[in-house]
Short mmCIF file of C-alpha atoms and ligand atoms in Angstrom, two decimals:
data_model
loop_
_atom_site.label_atom_id
_atom_site.label_comp_id
_atom_site.label_asym_id
_atom_site.label_seq_id
_atom_site.Cartn_x
_atom_site.Cartn_y
_atom_site.Cartn_z
CA MET A 3 -45.45 -133.27 -153.62
CA ILE A 4 -48.74 -133.71 -151.74
CA GLN A 5 -47.17 -132.18 -148.62
CA ASN A 6 -46.06 -129.12 -150.66
CA LEU A 7 -49.50 -128.75 -152.12
CA GLN A 8 -50.98 -128.93 -148.54
CA ASN A 9 -48.56 -126.22 -147.35
CA ILE A 10 -49.55 -123.99 -150.24
CA ILE A 11 -53.25 -124.47 -149.50
CA VAL A 12 -52.70 -123.85 -145.75
CA ASP A 13 -50.70 -120.68 -146.49
CA SER A 14 -53.35 -119.39 -148.94
CA LEU A 15 -56.14 -120.03 -146.42
CA LEU A 16 -54.18 -118.33 -143.66
CA GLU A 17 -53.64 -115.35 -145.93
CA LEU A 18 -57.35 -115.13 -146.54
CA ILE A 19 -58.38 -115.62 -142.90
CA ALA A 20 -55.55 -113.68 -141.22
CA PRO A 21 -53.53 -111.61 -143.73
CA LYS A 22 -50.17 -110.41 -142.43
CA HIS A 23 -49.46 -106.68 -142.10
CA CYS A 24 -46.25 -104.79 -141.83
CA CYS A 25 -45.63 -103.95 -138.14
CA LEU A 26 -44.56 -100.41 -139.15
CA CYS A 27 -46.83 -99.11 -141.97
CA SER A 28 -49.66 -101.70 -141.52
CA ASP A 29 -49.77 -102.41 -145.24
CA LYS A 30 -50.68 -106.00 -146.21
CA LEU A 31 -47.65 -108.15 -146.91
CA TYR A 32 -47.66 -110.26 -150.09
CA ASN A 33 -43.94 -110.99 -150.57
CA GLU A 34 -42.96 -114.25 -148.82
CA VAL A 35 -39.79 -112.80 -147.28
CA ASP A 36 -41.69 -109.71 -145.97
CA ARG A 37 -44.41 -112.00 -144.51
CA LYS A 38 -41.79 -114.05 -142.70
CA ASN A 39 -40.15 -110.87 -141.35
CA SER A 40 -43.50 -109.20 -140.47
CA TYR A 41 -42.36 -105.95 -142.11
CA CYS A 42 -41.78 -104.58 -145.60
CA GLN A 43 -38.27 -104.11 -146.71
CA SER A 44 -38.94 -100.55 -147.81
CA CYS A 45 -40.02 -99.56 -144.29
CA ILE A 46 -36.77 -100.83 -142.86
CA GLU A 47 -34.64 -99.20 -145.53
CA ASN A 48 -36.40 -95.92 -144.82
CA LEU A 49 -36.12 -96.02 -141.00
CA PRO A 50 -34.63 -92.58 -140.01
CA GLU A 51 -31.32 -92.75 -138.22
CA ALA A 52 -31.45 -92.54 -134.42
CA PRO A 53 -29.64 -89.64 -132.57
CA ASN A 54 -26.16 -90.86 -131.55
CA SER A 55 -24.46 -91.15 -128.11
CA ASP A 56 -22.98 -87.60 -128.26
CA PHE A 57 -26.46 -86.15 -128.82
CA VAL A 58 -27.87 -88.21 -125.98
CA ARG A 59 -25.06 -87.17 -123.65
CA GLU A 60 -25.85 -83.48 -124.29
CA ARG A 61 -29.41 -84.21 -123.39
CA LEU A 62 -28.49 -85.92 -120.15
CA LEU A 63 -26.29 -82.95 -119.20
CA GLN A 64 -29.40 -80.76 -119.23
CA SER A 65 -30.67 -82.75 -116.23
CA ILE A 66 -27.63 -84.23 -114.47
CA THR A 67 -23.93 -83.62 -114.07
CA ALA A 68 -21.35 -85.43 -116.15
CA ASP A 69 -20.37 -87.47 -113.06
CA ASP A 70 -23.92 -88.81 -112.80
CA ILE A 71 -24.07 -90.05 -116.39
CA ALA A 72 -24.01 -93.83 -116.01
CA ILE A 73 -24.51 -94.80 -119.72
CA SER A 74 -21.55 -95.29 -122.05
CA GLU A 75 -22.80 -95.96 -125.58
CA ILE A 76 -26.43 -95.82 -126.72
CA ILE A 77 -27.69 -97.62 -129.78
CA GLY A 78 -31.14 -96.79 -131.16
CA LEU A 79 -32.84 -98.68 -134.03
CA THR A 80 -34.36 -95.41 -135.18
CA VAL A 81 -35.54 -91.91 -134.17
CA TYR A 82 -38.92 -91.95 -132.32
CA SER A 83 -41.72 -89.50 -132.88
CA HIS A 84 -45.50 -89.66 -132.87
CA GLU A 85 -45.63 -88.92 -136.57
CA LEU A 86 -43.49 -91.82 -137.66
CA PRO A 87 -44.62 -95.44 -138.28
CA ILE A 88 -42.41 -96.60 -135.43
CA HIS A 89 -44.89 -94.97 -133.07
CA ASN A 90 -47.64 -97.44 -134.26
CA ALA A 91 -45.32 -100.39 -133.81
CA ILE A 92 -44.35 -99.42 -130.27
CA PHE A 93 -47.98 -98.58 -129.43
CA ASP A 94 -48.94 -102.07 -130.67
CA PHE A 95 -46.58 -103.87 -128.29
CA LYS A 96 -47.17 -101.57 -125.34
CA TYR A 97 -50.93 -101.21 -125.48
CA HIS A 98 -52.39 -103.76 -127.96
CA GLY A 99 -50.68 -106.87 -126.56
CA ILE A 100 -48.72 -107.57 -129.76
CA SER A 101 -45.51 -108.82 -128.12
CA LYS A 102 -44.24 -110.26 -131.43
CA THR A 103 -43.63 -106.76 -132.74
CA ALA A 104 -41.25 -106.11 -129.86
CA TYR A 105 -39.39 -109.31 -130.62
CA THR A 106 -39.24 -108.49 -134.38
CA LEU A 107 -37.92 -104.97 -133.77
CA GLY A 108 -35.50 -106.39 -131.19
CA GLY A 109 -34.09 -108.62 -133.97
CA LEU A 110 -33.52 -105.61 -136.13
CA LEU A 111 -31.86 -103.80 -133.20
CA GLY A 112 -29.67 -106.91 -132.73
CA ASN A 113 -28.44 -106.54 -136.32
CA LYS A 114 -27.47 -102.92 -135.58
CA ILE A 115 -25.70 -103.91 -132.34
CA THR A 116 -23.43 -106.29 -134.28
CA GLU A 117 -22.02 -103.16 -136.06
CA TYR A 118 -20.61 -101.95 -132.67
CA SER A 119 -17.78 -103.43 -130.62
CA LEU A 120 -19.50 -103.47 -127.29
CA HIS A 121 -18.36 -106.82 -125.90
CA SER A 122 -21.32 -107.11 -123.59
CA ASP A 123 -21.42 -109.91 -121.07
CA PHE A 124 -25.16 -109.74 -120.27
CA ILE A 125 -28.31 -108.28 -121.71
CA ILE A 126 -30.64 -106.87 -119.06
CA PRO A 127 -34.08 -105.42 -119.83
CA VAL A 128 -35.49 -102.43 -117.98
CA PRO A 129 -38.22 -103.86 -115.75
CA ILE A 130 -41.84 -102.95 -115.44
CA HIS A 131 -43.76 -103.30 -112.17
CA PRO A 132 -45.16 -106.83 -111.67
CA ALA A 133 -48.70 -105.50 -111.58
CA LYS A 134 -48.20 -103.91 -115.01
CA LYS A 135 -46.60 -107.14 -116.27
CA ARG A 136 -49.67 -109.07 -115.19
CA GLU A 137 -51.90 -106.52 -116.85
CA ARG A 138 -49.90 -106.53 -120.16
CA GLY A 139 -48.88 -110.20 -120.06
CA TYR A 140 -45.20 -109.46 -120.69
CA ASN A 141 -42.47 -106.94 -120.21
CA GLN A 142 -41.92 -105.31 -123.62
CA ALA A 143 -38.27 -104.54 -122.95
CA GLU A 144 -37.74 -108.29 -122.24
CA GLU A 145 -39.40 -109.14 -125.57
CA ILE A 146 -37.09 -106.71 -127.36
CA ALA A 147 -34.11 -108.23 -125.50
CA LYS A 148 -35.18 -111.73 -126.66
CA GLY A 149 -35.26 -110.45 -130.20
CA ILE A 150 -31.73 -109.05 -129.76
CA CYS A 151 -30.58 -112.42 -128.35
CA SER A 152 -31.91 -114.18 -131.46
CA VAL A 153 -29.18 -112.27 -133.38
CA VAL A 154 -26.33 -111.77 -130.89
CA ASN A 155 -24.99 -114.56 -128.71
CA ILE A 156 -25.16 -112.75 -125.30
CA PRO A 157 -26.89 -114.22 -122.18
CA LEU A 158 -30.14 -112.50 -121.13
CA ILE A 159 -30.80 -111.97 -117.47
CA PRO A 160 -34.51 -111.05 -117.40
CA PHE A 161 -34.89 -110.44 -113.66
CA ALA A 162 -31.66 -108.67 -112.83
CA LEU A 163 -33.51 -105.42 -112.17
CA LYS A 164 -36.78 -105.01 -110.24
CA ARG A 165 -39.20 -102.11 -110.31
CA THR A 166 -40.54 -101.64 -106.80
CA PHE A 167 -43.13 -98.91 -107.33
CA TYR A 168 -45.94 -98.62 -109.82
CA THR A 169 -45.56 -95.22 -111.50
CA ALA A 170 -47.74 -93.37 -114.01
CA SER A 171 -46.86 -94.06 -117.64
CA GLN A 172 -43.85 -91.91 -118.61
CA THR A 173 -45.54 -91.04 -121.88
CA THR A 174 -48.16 -89.02 -119.98
CA THR A 175 -45.62 -87.33 -117.79
CA THR A 176 -44.65 -84.20 -119.59
CA SER A 177 -41.93 -82.40 -117.71
CA SER A 178 -38.34 -83.69 -117.77
CA ALA A 179 -37.88 -82.91 -114.07
CA ALA A 180 -40.98 -84.90 -113.21
CA ARG A 181 -39.70 -87.86 -115.11
CA TRP A 182 -36.41 -87.81 -113.28
CA GLU A 183 -38.26 -87.54 -109.94
CA ASN A 184 -40.65 -90.29 -110.95
CA VAL A 185 -37.98 -92.91 -111.41
CA ALA A 186 -35.65 -91.98 -108.47
CA ASN A 187 -35.30 -94.96 -106.06
CA ILE A 188 -37.90 -97.20 -107.83
CA PHE A 189 -35.45 -99.84 -109.05
CA ASN A 190 -33.55 -102.57 -107.24
CA VAL A 191 -30.79 -104.91 -108.41
CA ASP A 192 -31.34 -108.58 -107.86
CA GLY A 193 -28.39 -110.87 -107.34
CA THR A 194 -25.00 -110.58 -105.65
CA LYS A 195 -22.38 -107.98 -106.56
CA SER A 196 -20.08 -110.79 -107.74
CA LEU A 197 -22.54 -111.48 -110.62
CA TYR A 198 -22.07 -108.05 -112.10
CA HIS A 199 -18.50 -107.40 -110.96
CA ASP A 200 -16.33 -106.15 -113.83
CA LYS A 201 -19.02 -107.00 -116.38
CA ASN A 202 -20.20 -105.08 -119.42
CA VAL A 203 -23.98 -104.82 -119.41
CA LEU A 204 -26.23 -104.06 -122.27
CA LEU A 205 -29.39 -102.50 -120.87
CA VAL A 206 -32.47 -102.72 -123.12
CA ASP A 207 -35.60 -100.50 -123.21
CA ASP A 208 -38.27 -99.48 -125.75
CA VAL A 209 -37.97 -95.65 -126.01
CA PHE A 210 -35.32 -93.27 -124.78
CA THR A 211 -36.78 -89.82 -124.00
CA THR A 212 -35.18 -88.00 -121.03
CA GLY A 213 -32.92 -90.96 -120.18
CA ALA A 214 -34.11 -90.89 -116.52
CA THR A 215 -35.14 -94.55 -116.49
CA THR A 216 -32.17 -96.00 -118.24
CA ASN A 217 -29.64 -93.76 -116.48
CA ASN A 218 -31.11 -94.78 -113.09
CA CYS A 219 -30.90 -98.49 -113.92
CA ALA A 220 -27.42 -98.09 -115.35
CA SER A 221 -26.26 -96.22 -112.24
CA LEU A 222 -27.58 -99.05 -109.97
CA LEU A 223 -25.73 -101.67 -112.06
CA LEU A 224 -22.47 -99.62 -111.78
CA GLN A 225 -23.02 -99.42 -108.05
CA HIS A 226 -23.30 -103.23 -108.05
CA GLY A 227 -19.94 -103.61 -109.61
CA ALA A 228 -20.60 -103.48 -113.42
CA LYS A 229 -17.69 -102.06 -115.32
CA ARG A 230 -19.75 -100.41 -118.05
CA VAL A 231 -23.35 -100.09 -119.13
CA ASP A 232 -24.40 -99.56 -122.69
CA VAL A 233 -28.05 -99.01 -123.72
CA ALA A 234 -29.96 -100.39 -126.71
CA VAL A 235 -33.44 -99.03 -127.49
CA ILE A 236 -35.93 -99.21 -130.34
CA GLY A 237 -36.47 -95.42 -130.53
CA ILE A 238 -34.71 -92.26 -129.36
CA THR A 239 -36.67 -89.02 -129.38
CA GLU A 240 -35.09 -85.92 -130.90
CA LYS A 241 -36.49 -83.82 -128.14
CA GLN A 242 -37.07 -84.67 -124.48
ZN1 ZN B 311 -44.15 -101.35 -144.06
#
């Protein structure tokens, strides 16, 4: 009884000192379930559907040939655009150090992944350069992947891929051709070929725009023996 009362007092004080906000719309959260989730239910119910794999394949064909497409299925939590609340959430974990938002959205993405029959053997996050990781304190794709793993029972290999060059932020690189050029030959695969041989990999990233980054990583994993590479991202843009 006393313990319960203490918990209620502590919760009320925390609410006063540090009120919780929805990671999408930034509204204050009052409902206990919403506070635990870090988002309001209405925001999740109203998340616009992400473009599907066929749509993404057509986009990739604008830049590369069918033979060079290394991604099989792509699963997006939602469509990404600057005008939508998801932009704020992604901005928070990329530039404001709020890694928990990446984990939270990863959990939601994990729920969506369970609707597909991917049979993935590993989850591998798209890497960022070590210097950028030091600066940010974490790799946001890895935090998303951890969120996915909290829902699906698939081993995470955080350091399977390495980024060897520090490149300008893709969000400031406007042309599609420049993005493909930017990421060519900047990734390495760590580990022996036997590790990936005949395995289904689920590659995780934050936003899918041109597909240059994820397709490059997927291609490397296929070269190292992976049987199939699927991709899971928080947001997929409607335009590249
Ligand atoms: Zn909300």
